[in-house]
Short mmCIF file of C-alpha atoms and ligand atoms in Angstrom, two decimals:
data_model
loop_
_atom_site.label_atom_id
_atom_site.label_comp_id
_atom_site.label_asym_id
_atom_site.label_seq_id
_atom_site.Cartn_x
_atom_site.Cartn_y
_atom_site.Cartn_z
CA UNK E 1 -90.42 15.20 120.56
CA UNK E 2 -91.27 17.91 117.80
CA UNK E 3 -90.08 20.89 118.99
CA UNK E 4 -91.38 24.23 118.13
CA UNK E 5 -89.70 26.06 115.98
CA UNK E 6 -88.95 30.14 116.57
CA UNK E 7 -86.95 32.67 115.86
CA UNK E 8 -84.16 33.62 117.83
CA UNK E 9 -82.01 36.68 118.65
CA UNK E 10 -78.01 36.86 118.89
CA UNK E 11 -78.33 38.35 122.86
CA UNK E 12 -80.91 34.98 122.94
CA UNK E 13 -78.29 32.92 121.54
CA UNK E 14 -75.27 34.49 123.90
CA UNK E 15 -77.10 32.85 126.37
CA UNK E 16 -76.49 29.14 125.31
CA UNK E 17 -72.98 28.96 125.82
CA UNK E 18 -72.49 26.03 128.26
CA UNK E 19 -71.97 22.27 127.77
CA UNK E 20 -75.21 21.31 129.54
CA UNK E 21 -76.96 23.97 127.27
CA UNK E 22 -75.49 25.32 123.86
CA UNK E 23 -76.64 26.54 121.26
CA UNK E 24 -75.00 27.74 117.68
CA UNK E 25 -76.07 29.40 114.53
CA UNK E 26 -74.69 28.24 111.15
CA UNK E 27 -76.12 30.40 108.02
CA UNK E 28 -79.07 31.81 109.80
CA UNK E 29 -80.37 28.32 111.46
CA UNK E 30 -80.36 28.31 115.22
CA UNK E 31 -79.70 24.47 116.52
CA UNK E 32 -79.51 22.90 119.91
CA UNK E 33 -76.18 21.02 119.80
CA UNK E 34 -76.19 20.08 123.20
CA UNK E 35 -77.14 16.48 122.97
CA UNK E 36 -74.43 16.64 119.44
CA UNK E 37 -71.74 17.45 121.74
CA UNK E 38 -70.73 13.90 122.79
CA UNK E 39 -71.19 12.44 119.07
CA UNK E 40 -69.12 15.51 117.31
CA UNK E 41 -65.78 13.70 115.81
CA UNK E 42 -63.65 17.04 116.43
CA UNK E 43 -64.83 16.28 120.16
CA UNK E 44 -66.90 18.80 122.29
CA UNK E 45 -64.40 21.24 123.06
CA UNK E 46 -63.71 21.81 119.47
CA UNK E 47 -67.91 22.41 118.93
CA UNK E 48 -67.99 24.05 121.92
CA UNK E 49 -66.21 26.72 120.68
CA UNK E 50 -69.09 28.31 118.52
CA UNK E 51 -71.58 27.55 121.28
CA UNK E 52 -73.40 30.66 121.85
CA UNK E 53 -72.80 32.29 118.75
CA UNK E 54 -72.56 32.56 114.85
CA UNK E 55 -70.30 29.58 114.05
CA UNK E 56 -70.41 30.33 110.48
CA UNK E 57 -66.66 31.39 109.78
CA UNK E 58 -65.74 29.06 112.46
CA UNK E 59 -67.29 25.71 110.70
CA UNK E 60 -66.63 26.89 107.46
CA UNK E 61 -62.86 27.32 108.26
CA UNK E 62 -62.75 23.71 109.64
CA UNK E 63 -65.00 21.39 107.38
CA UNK E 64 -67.33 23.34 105.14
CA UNK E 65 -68.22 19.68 103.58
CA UNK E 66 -70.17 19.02 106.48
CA UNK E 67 -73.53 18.12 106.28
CA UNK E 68 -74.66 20.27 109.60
CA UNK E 69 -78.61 20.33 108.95
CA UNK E 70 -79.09 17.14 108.44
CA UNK E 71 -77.41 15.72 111.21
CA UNK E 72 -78.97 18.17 113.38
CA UNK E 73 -81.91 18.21 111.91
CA UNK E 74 -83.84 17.35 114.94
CA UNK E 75 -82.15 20.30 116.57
CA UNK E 76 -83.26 22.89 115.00
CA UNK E 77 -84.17 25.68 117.31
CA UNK E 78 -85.36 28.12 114.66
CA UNK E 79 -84.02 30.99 112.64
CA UNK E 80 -81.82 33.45 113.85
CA UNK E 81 -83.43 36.92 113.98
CA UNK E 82 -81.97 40.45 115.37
CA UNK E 83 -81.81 42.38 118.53
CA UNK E 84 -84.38 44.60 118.96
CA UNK E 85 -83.69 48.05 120.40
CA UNK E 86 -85.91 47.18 123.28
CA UNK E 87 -84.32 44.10 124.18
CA UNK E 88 -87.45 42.00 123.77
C1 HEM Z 1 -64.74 17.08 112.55
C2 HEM Z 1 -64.18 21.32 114.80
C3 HEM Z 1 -68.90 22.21 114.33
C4 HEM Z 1 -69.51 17.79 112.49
C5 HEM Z 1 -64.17 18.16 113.20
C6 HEM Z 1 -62.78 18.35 113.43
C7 HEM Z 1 -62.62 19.52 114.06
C8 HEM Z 1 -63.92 20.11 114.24
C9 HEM Z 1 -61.30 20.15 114.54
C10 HEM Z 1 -61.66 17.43 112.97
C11 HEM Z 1 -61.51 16.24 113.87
C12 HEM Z 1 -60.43 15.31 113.37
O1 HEM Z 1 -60.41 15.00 112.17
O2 HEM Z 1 -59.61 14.92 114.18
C13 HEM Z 1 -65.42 21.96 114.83
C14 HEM Z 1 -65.64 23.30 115.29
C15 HEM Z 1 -66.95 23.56 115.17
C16 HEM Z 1 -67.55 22.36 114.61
C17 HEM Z 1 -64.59 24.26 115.84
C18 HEM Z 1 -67.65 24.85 115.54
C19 HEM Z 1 -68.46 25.44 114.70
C20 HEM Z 1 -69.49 21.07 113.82
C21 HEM Z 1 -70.90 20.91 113.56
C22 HEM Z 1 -71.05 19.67 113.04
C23 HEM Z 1 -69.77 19.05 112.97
C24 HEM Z 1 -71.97 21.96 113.84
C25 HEM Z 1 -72.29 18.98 112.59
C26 HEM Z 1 -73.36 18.88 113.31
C27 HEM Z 1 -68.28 17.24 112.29
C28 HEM Z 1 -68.04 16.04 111.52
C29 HEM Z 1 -66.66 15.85 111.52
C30 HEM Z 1 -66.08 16.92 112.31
C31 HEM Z 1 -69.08 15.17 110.85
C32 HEM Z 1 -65.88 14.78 110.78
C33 HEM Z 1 -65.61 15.38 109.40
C34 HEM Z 1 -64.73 14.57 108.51
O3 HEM Z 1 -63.91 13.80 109.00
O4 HEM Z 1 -64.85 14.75 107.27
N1 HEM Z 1 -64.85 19.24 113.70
N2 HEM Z 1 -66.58 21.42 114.42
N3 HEM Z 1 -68.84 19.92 113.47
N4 HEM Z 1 -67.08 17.75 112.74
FE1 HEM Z 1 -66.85 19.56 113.59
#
Protein backbone atom coordinates (compact mmCIF):
# COMPACT_ATOMS: atom_id res chain seq x y z
CA UNK A 1 0.00 0.00 0.00
CA UNK A 2 1.75 3.45 -0.87
CA UNK A 3 1.28 5.46 1.86
CA UNK A 4 1.16 9.15 1.83
CA UNK A 5 3.80 10.81 2.85
CA UNK A 6 3.56 14.12 5.40
CA UNK A 7 5.14 15.95 7.66
CA UNK A 8 4.96 15.39 11.15
CA UNK A 9 5.33 17.25 14.48
CA UNK A 10 7.30 16.04 17.75
CA UNK A 11 3.74 16.48 20.04
CA UNK A 12 2.40 14.25 16.69
CA UNK A 13 5.09 11.88 17.18
CA UNK A 14 4.69 11.71 21.29
CA UNK A 15 1.69 10.18 20.39
CA UNK A 16 3.06 6.88 18.82
CA UNK A 17 4.55 5.44 21.70
CA UNK A 18 2.89 1.98 22.04
CA UNK A 19 3.73 -1.48 20.65
CA UNK A 20 0.52 -1.74 18.60
CA UNK A 21 1.37 1.84 17.26
CA UNK A 22 4.97 3.45 17.31
CA UNK A 23 6.47 5.61 15.67
CA UNK A 24 10.32 7.08 15.71
CA UNK A 25 12.31 9.75 14.05
CA UNK A 26 15.93 9.10 13.00
CA UNK A 27 17.69 12.34 11.28
CA UNK A 28 14.54 14.14 10.46
CA UNK A 29 12.58 10.96 8.81
CA UNK A 30 9.43 9.99 10.62
CA UNK A 31 8.85 5.95 10.16
CA UNK A 32 6.18 3.59 11.29
CA UNK A 33 8.17 0.81 13.03
CA UNK A 34 5.35 -0.91 14.27
CA UNK A 35 5.17 -3.82 11.94
CA UNK A 36 9.60 -3.66 12.39
CA UNK A 37 9.10 -4.39 15.92
CA UNK A 38 8.92 -8.22 15.73
CA UNK A 39 11.84 -8.44 12.97
CA UNK A 40 14.31 -5.88 14.99
CA UNK A 41 17.46 -8.24 16.09
CA UNK A 42 17.97 -6.05 19.42
CA UNK A 43 14.23 -7.32 19.99
CA UNK A 44 11.22 -4.89 20.47
CA UNK A 45 11.84 -3.69 23.79
CA UNK A 46 15.20 -2.48 22.82
CA UNK A 47 13.35 -0.41 19.56
CA UNK A 48 10.73 0.33 21.63
CA UNK A 49 12.63 2.50 23.51
CA UNK A 50 12.82 5.44 20.91
CA UNK A 51 9.17 4.86 20.00
CA UNK A 52 7.58 8.14 20.16
CA UNK A 53 10.44 10.22 19.81
CA UNK A 54 13.83 11.39 18.23
CA UNK A 55 15.85 8.14 18.35
CA UNK A 56 18.75 9.77 16.85
CA UNK A 57 21.34 9.68 19.85
CA UNK A 58 19.68 6.58 20.89
CA UNK A 59 20.45 4.49 17.45
CA UNK A 60 23.48 6.18 16.89
CA UNK A 61 24.83 5.12 20.36
CA UNK A 62 23.88 1.45 19.61
CA UNK A 63 24.64 0.66 15.82
CA UNK A 64 25.18 3.77 13.75
CA UNK A 65 26.14 1.14 10.80
CA UNK A 66 22.67 0.43 10.42
CA UNK A 67 21.05 0.78 7.36
CA UNK A 68 17.57 2.25 8.98
CA UNK A 69 15.96 3.77 5.64
CA UNK A 70 16.25 1.15 3.70
CA UNK A 71 14.90 -1.39 5.74
CA UNK A 72 12.13 0.78 6.60
CA UNK A 73 11.76 2.16 3.64
CA UNK A 74 8.21 1.24 3.26
CA UNK A 75 7.64 2.94 6.57
CA UNK A 76 8.25 6.07 6.04
CA UNK A 77 5.72 8.31 7.60
CA UNK A 78 7.18 11.60 6.41
CA UNK A 79 9.50 14.29 7.67
CA UNK A 80 9.58 15.49 10.97
CA UNK A 81 8.46 19.14 11.23
CA UNK A 82 7.95 21.51 14.49
CA UNK A 83 5.32 22.41 16.93
CA UNK A 84 3.46 25.15 16.08
CA UNK A 85 2.50 27.70 18.73
CA UNK A 86 -1.09 26.89 18.05
CA UNK A 87 -0.86 23.34 18.43
CA UNK A 88 -2.13 22.57 14.95
C1 LIG B 1 20.62 -4.67 16.73
C2 LIG B 1 18.88 -1.57 20.01
C3 LIG B 1 16.67 0.90 16.50
C4 LIG B 1 18.04 -2.44 13.31
C5 LIG B 1 20.35 -4.04 17.93
C6 LIG B 1 20.91 -4.38 19.19
C7 LIG B 1 20.42 -3.53 20.11
C8 LIG B 1 19.54 -2.62 19.43
C9 LIG B 1 20.71 -3.51 21.62
C10 LIG B 1 21.94 -5.47 19.45
C11 LIG B 1 21.31 -6.83 19.51
C12 LIG B 1 22.35 -7.90 19.72
O1 LIG B 1 23.38 -7.88 19.02
O2 LIG B 1 22.14 -8.74 20.58
C13 LIG B 1 18.16 -0.60 19.33
C14 LIG B 1 17.59 0.59 19.94
C15 LIG B 1 16.97 1.28 18.97
C16 LIG B 1 17.16 0.53 17.74
C17 LIG B 1 17.67 0.97 21.41
C18 LIG B 1 16.23 2.59 19.15
C19 LIG B 1 16.47 3.61 18.37
C20 LIG B 1 16.82 0.20 15.33
C21 LIG B 1 16.27 0.58 14.05
C22 LIG B 1 16.67 -0.36 13.17
C23 LIG B 1 17.45 -1.33 13.87
C24 LIG B 1 15.41 1.82 13.79
C25 LIG B 1 16.40 -0.47 11.71
C26 LIG B 1 15.22 -0.39 11.19
C27 LIG B 1 18.91 -3.29 13.93
C28 LIG B 1 19.73 -4.26 13.26
C29 LIG B 1 20.49 -4.89 14.24
C30 LIG B 1 20.10 -4.31 15.51
C31 LIG B 1 19.77 -4.54 11.77
C32 LIG B 1 21.58 -5.93 14.04
C33 LIG B 1 22.86 -5.12 13.83
C34 LIG B 1 24.11 -5.92 13.74
O3 LIG B 1 24.18 -7.01 14.30
O4 LIG B 1 25.08 -5.39 13.13
N1 LIG B 1 19.52 -2.96 18.09
N2 LIG B 1 17.89 -0.60 18.01
N3 LIG B 1 17.51 -0.97 15.19
N4 LIG B 1 19.16 -3.34 15.29
FE1 LIG B 1 18.51 -1.98 16.63
Amino acid sequence: VGGRIKPVSPSELALHNSINDAWLAIRGRVYNITHYLPYHPGGPEELMRGAGMDATELFDKVHPWVNYDSLLAKCLVGPLSFDRPDGD
